[in-house]
CSV table of N, CA and C in Angstrom, one decimal:
chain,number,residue,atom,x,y,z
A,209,UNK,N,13.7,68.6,-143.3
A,209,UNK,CA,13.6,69.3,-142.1
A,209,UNK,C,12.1,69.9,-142.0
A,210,UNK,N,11.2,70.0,-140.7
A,210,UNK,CA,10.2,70.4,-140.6
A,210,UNK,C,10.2,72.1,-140.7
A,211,UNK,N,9.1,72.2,-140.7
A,211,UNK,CA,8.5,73.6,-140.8
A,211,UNK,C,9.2,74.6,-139.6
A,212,UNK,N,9.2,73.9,-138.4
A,212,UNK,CA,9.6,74.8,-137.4
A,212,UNK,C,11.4,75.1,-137.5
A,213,UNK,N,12.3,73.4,-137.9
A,213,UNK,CA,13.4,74.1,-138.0
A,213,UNK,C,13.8,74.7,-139.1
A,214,UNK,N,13.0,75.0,-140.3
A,214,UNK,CA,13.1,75.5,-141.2
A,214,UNK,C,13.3,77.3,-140.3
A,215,UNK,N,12.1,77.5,-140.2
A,215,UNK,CA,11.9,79.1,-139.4
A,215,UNK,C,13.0,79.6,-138.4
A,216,UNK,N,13.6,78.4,-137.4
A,216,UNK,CA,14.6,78.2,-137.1
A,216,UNK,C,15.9,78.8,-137.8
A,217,UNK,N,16.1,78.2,-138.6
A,217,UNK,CA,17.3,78.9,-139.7
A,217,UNK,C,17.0,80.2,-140.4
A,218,UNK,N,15.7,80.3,-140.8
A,218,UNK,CA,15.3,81.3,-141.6
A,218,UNK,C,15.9,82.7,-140.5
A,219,UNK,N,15.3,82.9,-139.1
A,219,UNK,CA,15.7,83.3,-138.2
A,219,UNK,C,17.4,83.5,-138.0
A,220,UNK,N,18.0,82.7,-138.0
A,220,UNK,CA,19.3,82.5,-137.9
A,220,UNK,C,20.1,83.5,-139.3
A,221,UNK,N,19.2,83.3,-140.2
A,221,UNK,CA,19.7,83.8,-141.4
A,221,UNK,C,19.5,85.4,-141.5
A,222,UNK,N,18.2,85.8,-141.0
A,222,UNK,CA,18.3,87.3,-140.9
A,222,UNK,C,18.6,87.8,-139.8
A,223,UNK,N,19.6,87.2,-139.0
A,223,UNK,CA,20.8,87.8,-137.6
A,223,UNK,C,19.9,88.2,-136.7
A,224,UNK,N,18.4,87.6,-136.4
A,224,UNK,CA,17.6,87.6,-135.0
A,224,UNK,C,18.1,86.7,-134.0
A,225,UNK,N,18.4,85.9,-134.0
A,225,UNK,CA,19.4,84.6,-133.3
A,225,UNK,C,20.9,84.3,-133.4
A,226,UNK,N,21.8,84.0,-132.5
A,226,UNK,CA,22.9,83.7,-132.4
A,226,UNK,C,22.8,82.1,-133.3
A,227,UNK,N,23.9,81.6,-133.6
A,227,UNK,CA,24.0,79.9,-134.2
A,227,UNK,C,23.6,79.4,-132.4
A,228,UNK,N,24.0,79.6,-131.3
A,228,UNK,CA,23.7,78.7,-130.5
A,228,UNK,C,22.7,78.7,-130.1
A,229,UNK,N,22.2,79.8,-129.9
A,229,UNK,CA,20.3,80.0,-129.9
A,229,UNK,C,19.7,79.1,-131.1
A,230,UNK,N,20.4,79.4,-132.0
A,230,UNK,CA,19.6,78.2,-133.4
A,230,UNK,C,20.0,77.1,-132.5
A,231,UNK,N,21.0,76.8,-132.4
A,231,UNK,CA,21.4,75.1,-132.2
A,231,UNK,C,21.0,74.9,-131.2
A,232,UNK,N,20.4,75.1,-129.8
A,232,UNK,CA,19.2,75.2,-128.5
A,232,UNK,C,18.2,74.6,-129.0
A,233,UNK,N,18.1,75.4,-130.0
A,233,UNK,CA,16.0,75.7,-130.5
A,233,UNK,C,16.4,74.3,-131.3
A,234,UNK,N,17.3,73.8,-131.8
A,234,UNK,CA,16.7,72.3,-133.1
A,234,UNK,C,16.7,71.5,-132.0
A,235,UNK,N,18.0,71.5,-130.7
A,235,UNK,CA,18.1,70.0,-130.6
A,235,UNK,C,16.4,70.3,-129.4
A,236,UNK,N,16.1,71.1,-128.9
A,236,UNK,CA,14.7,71.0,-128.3
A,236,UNK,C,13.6,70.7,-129.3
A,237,UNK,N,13.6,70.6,-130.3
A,237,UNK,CA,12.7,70.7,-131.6
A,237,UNK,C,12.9,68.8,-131.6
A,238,UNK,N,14.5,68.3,-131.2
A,238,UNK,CA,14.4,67.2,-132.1
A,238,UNK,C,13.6,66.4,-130.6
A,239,UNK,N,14.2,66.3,-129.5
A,239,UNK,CA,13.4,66.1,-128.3
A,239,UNK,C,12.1,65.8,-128.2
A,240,UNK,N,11.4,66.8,-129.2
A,240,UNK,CA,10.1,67.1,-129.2
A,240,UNK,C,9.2,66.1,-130.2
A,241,UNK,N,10.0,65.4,-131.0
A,241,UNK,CA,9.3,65.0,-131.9
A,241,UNK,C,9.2,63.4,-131.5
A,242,UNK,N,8.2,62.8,-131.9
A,242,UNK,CA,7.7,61.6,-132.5
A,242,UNK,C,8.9,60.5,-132.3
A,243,UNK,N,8.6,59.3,-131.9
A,243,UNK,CA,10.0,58.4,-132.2
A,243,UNK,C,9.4,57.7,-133.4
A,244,UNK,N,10.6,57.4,-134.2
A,244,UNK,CA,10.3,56.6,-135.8
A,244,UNK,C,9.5,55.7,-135.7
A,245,UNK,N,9.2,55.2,-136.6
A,245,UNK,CA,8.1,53.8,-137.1
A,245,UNK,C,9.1,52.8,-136.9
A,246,UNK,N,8.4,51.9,-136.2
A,246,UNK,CA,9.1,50.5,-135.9
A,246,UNK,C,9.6,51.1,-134.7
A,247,UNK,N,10.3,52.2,-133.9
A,247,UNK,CA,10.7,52.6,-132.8
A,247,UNK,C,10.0,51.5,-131.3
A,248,UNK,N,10.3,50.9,-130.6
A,248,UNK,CA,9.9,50.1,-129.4
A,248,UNK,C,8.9,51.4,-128.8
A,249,UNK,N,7.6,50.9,-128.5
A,249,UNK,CA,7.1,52.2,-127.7
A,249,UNK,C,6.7,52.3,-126.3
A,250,UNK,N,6.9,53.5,-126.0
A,250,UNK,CA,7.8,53.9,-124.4
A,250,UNK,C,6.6,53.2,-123.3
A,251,UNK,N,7.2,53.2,-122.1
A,251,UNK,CA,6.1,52.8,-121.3
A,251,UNK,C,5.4,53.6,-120.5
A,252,UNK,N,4.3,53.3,-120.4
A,252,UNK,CA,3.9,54.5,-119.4
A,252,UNK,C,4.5,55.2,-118.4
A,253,UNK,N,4.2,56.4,-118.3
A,253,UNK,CA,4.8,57.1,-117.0
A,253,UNK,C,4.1,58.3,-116.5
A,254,UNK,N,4.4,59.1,-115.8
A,254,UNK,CA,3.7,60.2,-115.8
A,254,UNK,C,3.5,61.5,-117.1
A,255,UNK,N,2.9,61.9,-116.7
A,255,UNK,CA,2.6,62.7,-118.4
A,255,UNK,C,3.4,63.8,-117.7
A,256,UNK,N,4.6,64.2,-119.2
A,256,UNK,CA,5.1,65.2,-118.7
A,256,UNK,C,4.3,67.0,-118.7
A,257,UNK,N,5.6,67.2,-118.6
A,257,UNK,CA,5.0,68.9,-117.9
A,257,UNK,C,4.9,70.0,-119.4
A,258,UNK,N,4.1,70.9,-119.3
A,258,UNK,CA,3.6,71.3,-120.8
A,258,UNK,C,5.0,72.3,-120.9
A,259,UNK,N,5.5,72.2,-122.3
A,259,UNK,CA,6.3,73.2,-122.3
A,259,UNK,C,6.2,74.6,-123.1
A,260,UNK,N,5.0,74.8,-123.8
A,260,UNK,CA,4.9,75.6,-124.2
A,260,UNK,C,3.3,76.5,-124.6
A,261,UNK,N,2.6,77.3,-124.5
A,261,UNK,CA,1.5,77.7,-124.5
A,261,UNK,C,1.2,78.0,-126.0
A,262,UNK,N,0.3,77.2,-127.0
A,262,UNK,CA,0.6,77.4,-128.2
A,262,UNK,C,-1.1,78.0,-128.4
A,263,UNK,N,-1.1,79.1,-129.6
A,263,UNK,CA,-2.1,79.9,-129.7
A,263,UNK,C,-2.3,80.2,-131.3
A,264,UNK,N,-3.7,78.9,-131.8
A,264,UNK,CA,-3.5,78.9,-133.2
A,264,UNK,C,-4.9,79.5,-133.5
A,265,UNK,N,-4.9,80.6,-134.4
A,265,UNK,CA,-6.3,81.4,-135.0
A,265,UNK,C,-6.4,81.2,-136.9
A,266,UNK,N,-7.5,80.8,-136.7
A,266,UNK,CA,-7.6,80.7,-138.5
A,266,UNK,C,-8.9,81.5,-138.9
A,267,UNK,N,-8.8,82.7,-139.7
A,267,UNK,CA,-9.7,83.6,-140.0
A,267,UNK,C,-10.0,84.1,-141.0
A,268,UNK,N,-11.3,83.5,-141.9
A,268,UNK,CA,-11.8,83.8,-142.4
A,268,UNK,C,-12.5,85.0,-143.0
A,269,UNK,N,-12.7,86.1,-142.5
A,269,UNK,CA,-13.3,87.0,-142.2
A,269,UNK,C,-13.3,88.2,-143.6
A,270,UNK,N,-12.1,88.2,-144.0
A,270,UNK,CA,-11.7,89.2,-144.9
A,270,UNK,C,-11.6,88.6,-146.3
A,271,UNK,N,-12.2,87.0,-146.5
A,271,UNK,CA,-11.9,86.5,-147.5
A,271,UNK,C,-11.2,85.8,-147.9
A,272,UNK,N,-9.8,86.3,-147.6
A,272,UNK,CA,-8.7,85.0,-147.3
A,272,UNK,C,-8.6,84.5,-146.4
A,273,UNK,N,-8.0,83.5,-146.8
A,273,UNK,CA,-7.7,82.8,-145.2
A,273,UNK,C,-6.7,83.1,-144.5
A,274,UNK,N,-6.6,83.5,-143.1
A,274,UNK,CA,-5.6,83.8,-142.8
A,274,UNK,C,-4.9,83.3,-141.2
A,275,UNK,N,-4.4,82.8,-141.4
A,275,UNK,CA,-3.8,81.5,-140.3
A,275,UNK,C,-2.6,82.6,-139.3
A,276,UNK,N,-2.9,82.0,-138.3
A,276,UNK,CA,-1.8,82.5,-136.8
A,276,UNK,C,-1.7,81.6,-136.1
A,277,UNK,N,-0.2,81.1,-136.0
A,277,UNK,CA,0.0,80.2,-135.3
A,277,UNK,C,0.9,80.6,-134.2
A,278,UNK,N,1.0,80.3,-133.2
A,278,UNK,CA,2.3,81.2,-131.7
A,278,UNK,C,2.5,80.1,-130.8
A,279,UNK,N,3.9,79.9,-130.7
A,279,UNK,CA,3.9,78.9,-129.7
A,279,UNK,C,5.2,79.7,-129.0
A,280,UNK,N,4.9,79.9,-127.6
A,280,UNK,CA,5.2,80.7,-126.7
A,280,UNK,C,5.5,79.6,-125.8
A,281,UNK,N,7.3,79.4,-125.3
A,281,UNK,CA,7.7,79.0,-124.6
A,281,UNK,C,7.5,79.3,-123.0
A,282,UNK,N,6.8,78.4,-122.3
A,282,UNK,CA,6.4,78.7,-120.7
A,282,UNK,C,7.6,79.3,-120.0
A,283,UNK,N,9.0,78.7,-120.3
A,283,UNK,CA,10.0,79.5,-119.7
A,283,UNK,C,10.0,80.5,-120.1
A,284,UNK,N,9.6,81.5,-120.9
A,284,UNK,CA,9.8,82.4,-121.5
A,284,UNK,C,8.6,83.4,-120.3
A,285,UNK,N,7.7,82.8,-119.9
A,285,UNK,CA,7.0,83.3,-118.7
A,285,UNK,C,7.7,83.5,-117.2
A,286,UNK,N,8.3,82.3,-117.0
A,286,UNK,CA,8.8,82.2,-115.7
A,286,UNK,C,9.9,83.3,-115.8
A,287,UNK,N,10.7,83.1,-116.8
A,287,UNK,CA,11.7,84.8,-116.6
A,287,UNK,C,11.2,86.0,-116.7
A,288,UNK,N,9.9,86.3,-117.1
A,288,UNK,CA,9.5,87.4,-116.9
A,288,UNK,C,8.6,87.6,-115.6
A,289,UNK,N,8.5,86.6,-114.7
A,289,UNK,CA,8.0,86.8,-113.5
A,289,UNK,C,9.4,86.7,-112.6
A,290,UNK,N,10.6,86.6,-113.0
A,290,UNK,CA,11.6,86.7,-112.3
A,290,UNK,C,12.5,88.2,-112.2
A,291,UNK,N,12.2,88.6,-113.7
A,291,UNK,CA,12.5,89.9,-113.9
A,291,UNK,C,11.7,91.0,-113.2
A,292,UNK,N,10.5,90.5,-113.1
A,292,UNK,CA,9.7,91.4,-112.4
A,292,UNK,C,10.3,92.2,-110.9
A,293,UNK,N,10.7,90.9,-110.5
A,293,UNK,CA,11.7,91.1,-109.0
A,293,UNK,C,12.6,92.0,-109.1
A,294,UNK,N,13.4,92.5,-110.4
A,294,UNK,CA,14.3,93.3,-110.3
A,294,UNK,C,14.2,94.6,-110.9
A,295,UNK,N,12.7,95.0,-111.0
A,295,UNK,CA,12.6,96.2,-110.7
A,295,UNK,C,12.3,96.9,-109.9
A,296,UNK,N,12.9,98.5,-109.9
A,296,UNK,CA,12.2,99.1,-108.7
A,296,UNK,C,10.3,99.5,-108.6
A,297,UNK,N,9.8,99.6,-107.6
A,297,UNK,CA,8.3,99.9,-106.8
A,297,UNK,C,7.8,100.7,-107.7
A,298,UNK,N,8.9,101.6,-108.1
A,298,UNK,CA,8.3,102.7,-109.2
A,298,UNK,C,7.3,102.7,-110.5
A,299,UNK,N,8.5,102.0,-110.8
A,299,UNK,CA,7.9,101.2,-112.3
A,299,UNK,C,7.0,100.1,-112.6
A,300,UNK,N,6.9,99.5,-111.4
A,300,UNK,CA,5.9,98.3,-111.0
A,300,UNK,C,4.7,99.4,-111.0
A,301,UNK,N,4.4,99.9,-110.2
A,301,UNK,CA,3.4,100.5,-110.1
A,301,UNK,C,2.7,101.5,-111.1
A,302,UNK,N,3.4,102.1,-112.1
A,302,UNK,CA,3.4,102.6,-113.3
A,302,UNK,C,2.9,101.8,-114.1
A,303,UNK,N,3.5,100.2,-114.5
A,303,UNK,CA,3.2,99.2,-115.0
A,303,UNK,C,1.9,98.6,-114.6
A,304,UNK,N,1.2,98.7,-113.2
A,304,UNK,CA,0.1,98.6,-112.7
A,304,UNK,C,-1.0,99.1,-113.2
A,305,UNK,N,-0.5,100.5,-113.5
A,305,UNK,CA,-1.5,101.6,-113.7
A,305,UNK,C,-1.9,101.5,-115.3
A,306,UNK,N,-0.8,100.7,-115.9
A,306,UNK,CA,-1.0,100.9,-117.5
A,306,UNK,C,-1.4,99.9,-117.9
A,307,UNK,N,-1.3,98.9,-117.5
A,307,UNK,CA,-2.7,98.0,-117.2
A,307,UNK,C,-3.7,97.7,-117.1
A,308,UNK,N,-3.9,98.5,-116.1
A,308,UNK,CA,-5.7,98.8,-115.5
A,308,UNK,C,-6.1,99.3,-116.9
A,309,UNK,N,-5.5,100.2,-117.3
A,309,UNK,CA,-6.0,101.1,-118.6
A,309,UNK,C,-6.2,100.6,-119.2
A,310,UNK,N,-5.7,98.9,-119.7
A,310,UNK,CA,-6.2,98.1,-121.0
A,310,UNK,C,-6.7,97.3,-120.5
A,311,UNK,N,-7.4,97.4,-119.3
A,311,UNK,CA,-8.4,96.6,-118.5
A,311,UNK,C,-7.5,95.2,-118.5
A,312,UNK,N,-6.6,95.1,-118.2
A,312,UNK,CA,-5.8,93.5,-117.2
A,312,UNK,C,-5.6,94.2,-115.7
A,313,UNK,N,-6.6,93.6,-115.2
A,313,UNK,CA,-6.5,94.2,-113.5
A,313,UNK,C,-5.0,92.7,-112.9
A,314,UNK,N,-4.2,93.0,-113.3
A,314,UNK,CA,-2.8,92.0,-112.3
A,314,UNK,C,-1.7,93.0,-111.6
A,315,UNK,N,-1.6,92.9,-110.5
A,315,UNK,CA,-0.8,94.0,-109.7
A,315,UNK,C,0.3,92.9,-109.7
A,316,UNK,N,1.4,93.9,-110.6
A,316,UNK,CA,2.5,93.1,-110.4
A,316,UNK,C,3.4,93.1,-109.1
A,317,UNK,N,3.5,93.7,-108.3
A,317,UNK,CA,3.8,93.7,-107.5
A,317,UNK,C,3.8,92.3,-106.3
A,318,UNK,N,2.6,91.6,-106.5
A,318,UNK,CA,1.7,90.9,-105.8
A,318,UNK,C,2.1,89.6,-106.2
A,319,UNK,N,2.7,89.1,-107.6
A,319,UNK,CA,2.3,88.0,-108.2
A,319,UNK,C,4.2,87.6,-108.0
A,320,UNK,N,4.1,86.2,-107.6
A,320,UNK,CA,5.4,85.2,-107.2
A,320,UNK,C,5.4,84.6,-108.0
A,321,UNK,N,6.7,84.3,-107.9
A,321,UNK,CA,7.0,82.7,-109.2
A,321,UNK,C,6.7,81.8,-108.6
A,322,UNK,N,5.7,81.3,-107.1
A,322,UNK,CA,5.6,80.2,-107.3
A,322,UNK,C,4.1,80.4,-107.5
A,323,UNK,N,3.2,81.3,-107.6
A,323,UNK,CA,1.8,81.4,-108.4
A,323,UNK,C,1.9,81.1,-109.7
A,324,UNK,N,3.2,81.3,-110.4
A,324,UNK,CA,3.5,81.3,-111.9
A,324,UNK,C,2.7,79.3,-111.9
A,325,UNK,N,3.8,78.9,-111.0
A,325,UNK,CA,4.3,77.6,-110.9
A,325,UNK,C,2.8,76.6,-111.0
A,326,UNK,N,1.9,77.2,-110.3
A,326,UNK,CA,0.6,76.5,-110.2
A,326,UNK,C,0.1,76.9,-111.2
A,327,UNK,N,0.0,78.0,-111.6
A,327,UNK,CA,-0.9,78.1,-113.0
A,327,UNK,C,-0.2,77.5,-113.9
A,328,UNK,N,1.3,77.4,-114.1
A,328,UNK,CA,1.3,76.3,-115.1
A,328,UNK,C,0.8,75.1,-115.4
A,329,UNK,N,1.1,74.4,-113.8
A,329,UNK,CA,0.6,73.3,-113.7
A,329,UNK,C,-0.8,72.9,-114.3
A,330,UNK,N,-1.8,73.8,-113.9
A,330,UNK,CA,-3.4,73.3,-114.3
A,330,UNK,C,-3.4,74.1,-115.9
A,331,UNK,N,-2.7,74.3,-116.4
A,331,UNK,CA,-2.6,74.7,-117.7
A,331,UNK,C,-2.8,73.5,-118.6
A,332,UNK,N,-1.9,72.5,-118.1
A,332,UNK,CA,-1.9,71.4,-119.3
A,332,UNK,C,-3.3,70.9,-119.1
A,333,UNK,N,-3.8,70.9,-118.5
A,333,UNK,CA,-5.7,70.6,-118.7
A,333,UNK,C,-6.5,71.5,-119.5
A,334,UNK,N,-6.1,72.6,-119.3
A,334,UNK,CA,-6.8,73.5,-120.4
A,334,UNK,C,-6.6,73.8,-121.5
A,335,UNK,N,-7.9,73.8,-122.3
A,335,UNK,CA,-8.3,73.9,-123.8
A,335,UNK,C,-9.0,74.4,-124.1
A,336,UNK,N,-8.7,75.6,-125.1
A,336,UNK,CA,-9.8,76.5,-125.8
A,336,UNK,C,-10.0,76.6,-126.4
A,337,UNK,N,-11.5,76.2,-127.3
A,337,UNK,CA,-11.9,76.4,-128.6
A,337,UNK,C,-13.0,77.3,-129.1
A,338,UNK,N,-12.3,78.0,-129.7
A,338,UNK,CA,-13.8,78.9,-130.4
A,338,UNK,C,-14.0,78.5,-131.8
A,339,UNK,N,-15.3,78.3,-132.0
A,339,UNK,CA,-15.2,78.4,-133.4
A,339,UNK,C,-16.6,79.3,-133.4
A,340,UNK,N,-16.8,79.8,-135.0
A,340,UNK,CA,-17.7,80.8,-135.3
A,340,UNK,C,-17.7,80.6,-136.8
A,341,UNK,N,-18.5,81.1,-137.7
A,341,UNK,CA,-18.9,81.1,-139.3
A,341,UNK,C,-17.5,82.1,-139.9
A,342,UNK,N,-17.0,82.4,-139.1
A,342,UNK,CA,-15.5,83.3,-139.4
A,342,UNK,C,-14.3,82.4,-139.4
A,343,UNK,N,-14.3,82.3,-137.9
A,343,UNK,CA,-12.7,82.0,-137.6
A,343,UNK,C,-13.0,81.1,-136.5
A,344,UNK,N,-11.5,80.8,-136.3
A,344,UNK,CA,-11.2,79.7,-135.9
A,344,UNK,C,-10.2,79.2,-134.5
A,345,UNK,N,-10.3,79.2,-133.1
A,345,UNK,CA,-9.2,79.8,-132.2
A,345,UNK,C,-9.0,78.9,-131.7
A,346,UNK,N,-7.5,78.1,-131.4
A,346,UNK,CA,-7.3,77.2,-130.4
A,346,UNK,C,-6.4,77.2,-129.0
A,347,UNK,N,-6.2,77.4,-128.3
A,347,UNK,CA,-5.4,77.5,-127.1
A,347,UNK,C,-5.3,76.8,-126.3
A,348,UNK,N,-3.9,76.1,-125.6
A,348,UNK,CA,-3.8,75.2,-125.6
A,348,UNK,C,-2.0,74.9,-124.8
A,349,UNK,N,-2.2,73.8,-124.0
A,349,UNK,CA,-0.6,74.1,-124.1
A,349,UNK,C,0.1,72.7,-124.5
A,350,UNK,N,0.9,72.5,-124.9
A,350,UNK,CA,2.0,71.3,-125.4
A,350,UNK,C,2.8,71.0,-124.8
């Protein structure tokens, strides 16, 4: 088993996840992967849609090395711009304000799920790399 369904279970094992949340997350894991060697290979088609925003940092800085890897499911965005809908003006605007404060100027209020929709889209073209005599940043989506 790979690394990810490994974490998968590990998760499941310290009662963060239901078994069917585990059993969701492998068979999307198995979807995700590679077809075997000798496998007939597929034909062209459109390239699919990115499903996840993955954010990998490797930093040297302190002497060890010290690796971050995050892969953040896009639907995991679209419900939080759905949720947004079901608060009251109150709190939105509270949430506005506490934002500004950590300097992200986005008025929630203002922002639709189908803006969500377009920025996903031009996501899968974008790629970020930093590198420096430190560390190491990749961003990116899959």
């Amino acid at each position: 088993m790979n690394e990810q369904g490994q974490q998968i279970l590990a998760m499941l094992a310290d009662g963060k996840i239901t078994p069917d949340e585990a059993a969701r997350l492998i068979d999307a894991l198995g979807r995700d992967e590679p077809p075997a060697l000798g496998a007939a290979p597929l034909a062209p088609g459109p390239k699919p849609r990115p499903k996840y925003l993955r954010v990998s940092v490797l930093d040297t800085s302190a002497g060890e090395p010290s690796k971050i890897n995050i892969r953040i499911p896009l639907q995991l965005l679209r419900a939080g711009v759905r949720l947004t809908t079901l608060l009251p003006p109150a709190v939105l605007e509270r949430a506005n304000r506490e934002l500004a404060k950590a300097g992200v100027p986005i008025d929630l209020t203002e922002f639709k799920p189908a803006q969500l929709e377009e920025l996903i889209e031009q996501l899968d073209e974008v790629s970020v790399d930093v590198e420096d005599p430190e560390s190491k940043i990749h961003i990116f989506c899959e």
